[in-house]
């Protein structure tokens, strides 16, 4: 092995950082995971930060975490395809029954939209400026997560005063967020990505690692 190769390997190893991630699993038990991260360099880091606000006060969490999985997270290996493949079929749907404003039992049916969409919904419920993104979040939930009893996409008027979901809009949003988080973090995956994002911010700002 040449001196140049040895230097390259040394530089690579010096850019590996271990972290411990704490999370609560699907059974409510406290768990930890060891992960390895690397500084991706300014180019990738700045692209990730740009994804936080892609214009018109809108972020792209899907792209942000895609960049992190491919350029920051060394171990465990993650990508959207493998993450989606690991989700068991029996947790991809959930129905919660709530009483609407008229006292009628209403089914809040939810389906798993995939990791990329789920992370987008969970992390972009607030706009980059800090402003609320309630309407945008509900619109996306109606299209990607909520379903009628006939498995049809919900329309916004379902939640209106004359709809079956009258008085349940906020409750439904909370249930959907809980449903998505139960899947994205059942093995600590969301917590791992959150830790990797924190590391990315530290590396960009040259905070001592």
Short mmCIF file of C-alpha atoms in Angstrom, two decimals:
data_model
loop_
_atom_site.label_atom_id
_atom_site.label_comp_id
_atom_site.label_asym_id
_atom_site.label_seq_id
_atom_site.Cartn_x
_atom_site.Cartn_y
_atom_site.Cartn_z
CA UNK A 1 0.00 0.00 0.00
CA UNK A 2 1.35 3.39 -0.98
CA UNK A 3 1.80 6.27 1.43
CA UNK A 4 -0.93 8.14 -0.44
CA UNK A 5 -3.35 5.24 0.05
CA UNK A 6 -2.51 5.06 3.75
CA UNK A 7 -3.15 8.78 4.12
CA UNK A 8 -6.48 8.44 2.34
CA UNK A 9 -7.55 5.62 4.66
CA UNK A 10 -6.43 7.57 7.72
CA UNK A 11 -8.38 10.60 6.57
CA UNK A 12 -11.44 8.44 5.99
CA UNK A 13 -11.23 6.91 9.46
CA UNK A 14 -10.71 10.33 11.06
CA UNK A 15 -14.00 11.40 9.50
CA UNK A 16 -16.00 8.63 11.20
CA UNK A 17 -17.93 9.55 14.34
CA UNK A 18 -19.96 7.26 16.59
CA UNK A 19 -23.13 8.39 18.31
CA UNK A 20 -25.72 6.75 20.56
CA UNK A 21 -29.40 7.21 19.74
CA UNK A 22 -32.11 6.78 22.37
CA UNK A 23 -35.64 5.92 21.34
CA UNK A 24 -38.83 4.21 22.51
CA UNK A 25 -39.82 1.12 20.54
CA UNK A 26 -43.30 0.05 19.45
CA UNK A 27 -43.82 -1.74 22.79
CA UNK A 28 -42.97 1.37 24.80
CA UNK A 29 -39.57 0.11 25.91
CA UNK A 30 -36.57 2.44 26.05
CA UNK A 31 -33.85 1.37 23.64
CA UNK A 32 -30.53 2.63 22.26
CA UNK A 33 -28.75 2.23 18.91
CA UNK A 34 -25.13 2.85 18.02
CA UNK A 35 -24.66 4.68 14.73
CA UNK A 36 -21.70 5.90 12.70
CA UNK A 37 -21.74 9.26 10.93
CA UNK A 38 -19.42 11.17 8.66
CA UNK A 39 -18.97 14.80 7.68
CA UNK A 40 -20.23 14.90 4.06
CA UNK A 41 -18.40 18.09 3.16
CA UNK A 42 -19.76 21.53 2.43
CA UNK A 43 -21.31 20.71 -0.94
CA UNK A 44 -23.67 18.03 0.35
CA UNK A 45 -24.26 19.81 3.66
CA UNK A 46 -25.32 23.00 1.93
CA UNK A 47 -27.63 21.06 -0.40
CA UNK A 48 -29.28 19.49 2.65
CA UNK A 49 -29.73 22.88 4.31
CA UNK A 50 -31.21 24.26 1.10
CA UNK A 51 -33.78 21.46 1.20
CA UNK A 52 -35.10 22.95 4.44
CA UNK A 53 -36.53 25.82 2.40
CA UNK A 54 -36.94 25.25 -1.33
CA UNK A 55 -38.93 28.44 -1.91
CA UNK A 56 -42.28 29.94 -0.97
CA UNK A 57 -41.64 29.01 2.67
CA UNK A 58 -41.75 25.29 1.82
CA UNK A 59 -39.29 22.57 2.82
CA UNK A 60 -38.47 19.24 1.21
CA UNK A 61 -37.82 16.84 4.09
CA UNK A 62 -37.86 13.92 1.68
CA UNK A 63 -34.80 15.22 -0.17
CA UNK A 64 -33.14 16.33 3.07
CA UNK A 65 -33.20 12.84 4.58
CA UNK A 66 -32.31 11.21 1.28
CA UNK A 67 -29.11 13.26 1.24
CA UNK A 68 -28.44 12.38 4.88
CA UNK A 69 -28.97 8.65 4.36
CA UNK A 70 -26.60 8.54 1.39
CA UNK A 71 -23.93 10.98 2.57
CA UNK A 72 -23.95 11.32 6.38
CA UNK A 73 -25.19 8.03 7.80
CA UNK A 74 -22.49 5.37 7.44
CA UNK A 75 -23.95 2.68 9.70
CA UNK A 76 -26.67 1.49 9.69
CA UNK A 77 -27.23 1.72 5.95
CA UNK A 78 -30.59 3.29 5.11
CA UNK A 79 -32.49 4.26 2.00
CA UNK A 80 -36.17 4.71 1.27
CA UNK A 81 -36.48 1.43 -0.62
CA UNK A 82 -35.05 -0.72 2.17
CA UNK A 83 -36.92 1.16 4.89
CA UNK A 84 -40.24 0.67 3.11
CA UNK A 85 -39.50 -3.01 2.52
CA UNK A 86 -39.03 -3.53 6.27
CA UNK A 87 -42.49 -2.22 7.22
CA UNK A 88 -44.76 -5.20 8.04
CA UNK A 89 -48.04 -5.30 6.10
CA UNK A 90 -50.08 -5.67 9.28
CA UNK A 91 -49.19 -2.16 10.50
CA UNK A 92 -49.65 -0.32 7.20
CA UNK A 93 -53.31 0.40 7.97
CA UNK A 94 -55.04 1.71 11.05
CA UNK A 95 -58.59 2.77 11.88
CA UNK A 96 -59.59 4.91 14.85
CA UNK A 97 -63.25 5.51 15.72
CA UNK A 98 -64.26 8.92 17.08
CA UNK A 99 -67.57 10.69 17.62
CA UNK A 100 -68.15 13.73 15.42
CA UNK A 101 -69.87 16.94 16.47
CA UNK A 102 -73.27 15.29 16.03
CA UNK A 103 -72.36 12.30 18.17
CA UNK A 104 -72.02 9.93 15.22
CA UNK A 105 -69.25 7.32 15.26
CA UNK A 106 -66.84 8.07 12.43
CA UNK A 107 -63.96 5.95 11.19
CA UNK A 108 -60.64 7.70 10.71
CA UNK A 109 -59.02 5.29 8.28
CA UNK A 110 -55.28 5.67 7.65
CA UNK A 111 -52.86 4.00 5.25
CA UNK A 112 -49.07 4.03 5.22
CA UNK A 113 -47.79 6.40 2.49
CA UNK A 114 -44.15 5.33 2.49
CA UNK A 115 -41.18 6.73 4.40
CA UNK A 116 -40.44 9.70 2.15
CA UNK A 117 -43.99 11.06 2.34
CA UNK A 118 -44.31 10.22 6.03
CA UNK A 119 -41.16 12.15 6.93
CA UNK A 120 -42.31 15.07 4.79
CA UNK A 121 -45.60 15.22 6.70
CA UNK A 122 -44.07 14.79 10.16
CA UNK A 123 -41.22 17.29 9.73
CA UNK A 124 -42.95 19.93 7.62
CA UNK A 125 -46.13 20.48 9.65
CA UNK A 126 -44.54 23.84 10.46
CA UNK A 127 -43.15 26.00 7.67
CA UNK A 128 -39.42 26.90 7.57
CA UNK A 129 -40.23 30.38 8.84
CA UNK A 130 -42.02 28.91 11.85
CA UNK A 131 -45.46 29.69 10.44
CA UNK A 132 -48.20 27.10 10.67
CA UNK A 133 -48.66 24.69 7.77
CA UNK A 134 -51.95 23.21 8.98
CA UNK A 135 -53.84 23.48 5.69
CA UNK A 136 -50.94 22.14 3.65
CA UNK A 137 -50.49 19.25 6.08
CA UNK A 138 -54.18 18.35 6.08
CA UNK A 139 -54.30 18.54 2.28
CA UNK A 140 -51.40 16.09 2.06
CA UNK A 141 -52.91 13.82 4.71
CA UNK A 142 -56.21 13.72 2.81
CA UNK A 143 -54.38 12.74 -0.39
CA UNK A 144 -51.77 10.36 1.02
CA UNK A 145 -53.01 8.95 4.35
CA UNK A 146 -56.73 9.34 5.09
CA UNK A 147 -59.23 7.08 3.34
CA UNK A 148 -63.01 6.69 3.30
CA UNK A 149 -64.64 3.43 4.35
CA UNK A 150 -64.61 2.59 0.61
CA UNK A 151 -60.83 3.16 0.51
CA UNK A 152 -61.20 6.39 -1.46
CA UNK A 153 -59.10 9.53 -1.03
CA UNK A 154 -60.71 12.02 1.34
CA UNK A 155 -61.69 15.50 0.25
CA UNK A 156 -61.34 18.51 2.51
CA UNK A 157 -65.11 18.96 2.82
CA UNK A 158 -65.23 15.69 4.79
CA UNK A 159 -64.07 17.75 7.78
CA UNK A 160 -66.56 20.61 7.24
CA UNK A 161 -69.65 21.25 9.38
CA UNK A 162 -71.81 19.26 6.93
CA UNK A 163 -69.34 16.38 6.59
CA UNK A 164 -69.03 13.19 8.61
CA UNK A 165 -65.72 14.44 9.99
CA UNK A 166 -67.24 17.60 11.47
CA UNK A 167 -65.30 18.62 14.57
CA UNK A 168 -62.67 15.91 14.06
CA UNK A 169 -60.10 17.67 11.88
CA UNK A 170 -57.57 18.41 14.61
CA UNK A 171 -58.07 15.03 16.25
CA UNK A 172 -57.54 13.32 12.91
CA UNK A 173 -54.30 15.21 12.32
CA UNK A 174 -53.03 14.14 15.74
CA UNK A 175 -53.99 10.52 15.09
CA UNK A 176 -52.28 10.57 11.69
CA UNK A 177 -49.08 12.04 13.13
CA UNK A 178 -49.11 9.35 15.83
CA UNK A 179 -49.73 6.62 13.23
CA UNK A 180 -46.85 7.76 11.03
CA UNK A 181 -44.45 8.16 13.96
CA UNK A 182 -45.33 4.69 15.28
CA UNK A 183 -43.97 3.29 12.02
CA UNK A 184 -41.08 5.65 11.25
CA UNK A 185 -39.61 5.29 14.74
CA UNK A 186 -40.68 1.79 15.72
CA UNK A 187 -37.03 0.67 15.44
CA UNK A 188 -35.56 4.08 16.13
CA UNK A 189 -35.12 4.95 12.44
CA UNK A 190 -36.62 8.43 12.75
CA UNK A 191 -34.49 9.11 15.81
CA UNK A 192 -31.41 7.96 13.91
CA UNK A 193 -32.18 10.37 11.08
CA UNK A 194 -32.80 13.16 13.57
CA UNK A 195 -29.42 12.54 15.20
CA UNK A 196 -27.75 12.49 11.78
CA UNK A 197 -29.38 15.81 10.91
CA UNK A 198 -28.15 17.32 14.18
CA UNK A 199 -24.64 16.08 13.37
CA UNK A 200 -24.88 17.62 9.90
CA UNK A 201 -25.79 21.00 11.37
CA UNK A 202 -22.86 20.78 13.78
CA UNK A 203 -20.41 19.91 11.03
CA UNK A 204 -21.63 22.78 8.84
CA UNK A 205 -21.28 25.26 11.66
CA UNK A 206 -17.87 23.86 12.65
CA UNK A 207 -19.00 23.02 16.16
CA UNK A 208 -16.45 20.80 17.92
CA UNK A 209 -17.56 17.21 17.38
#
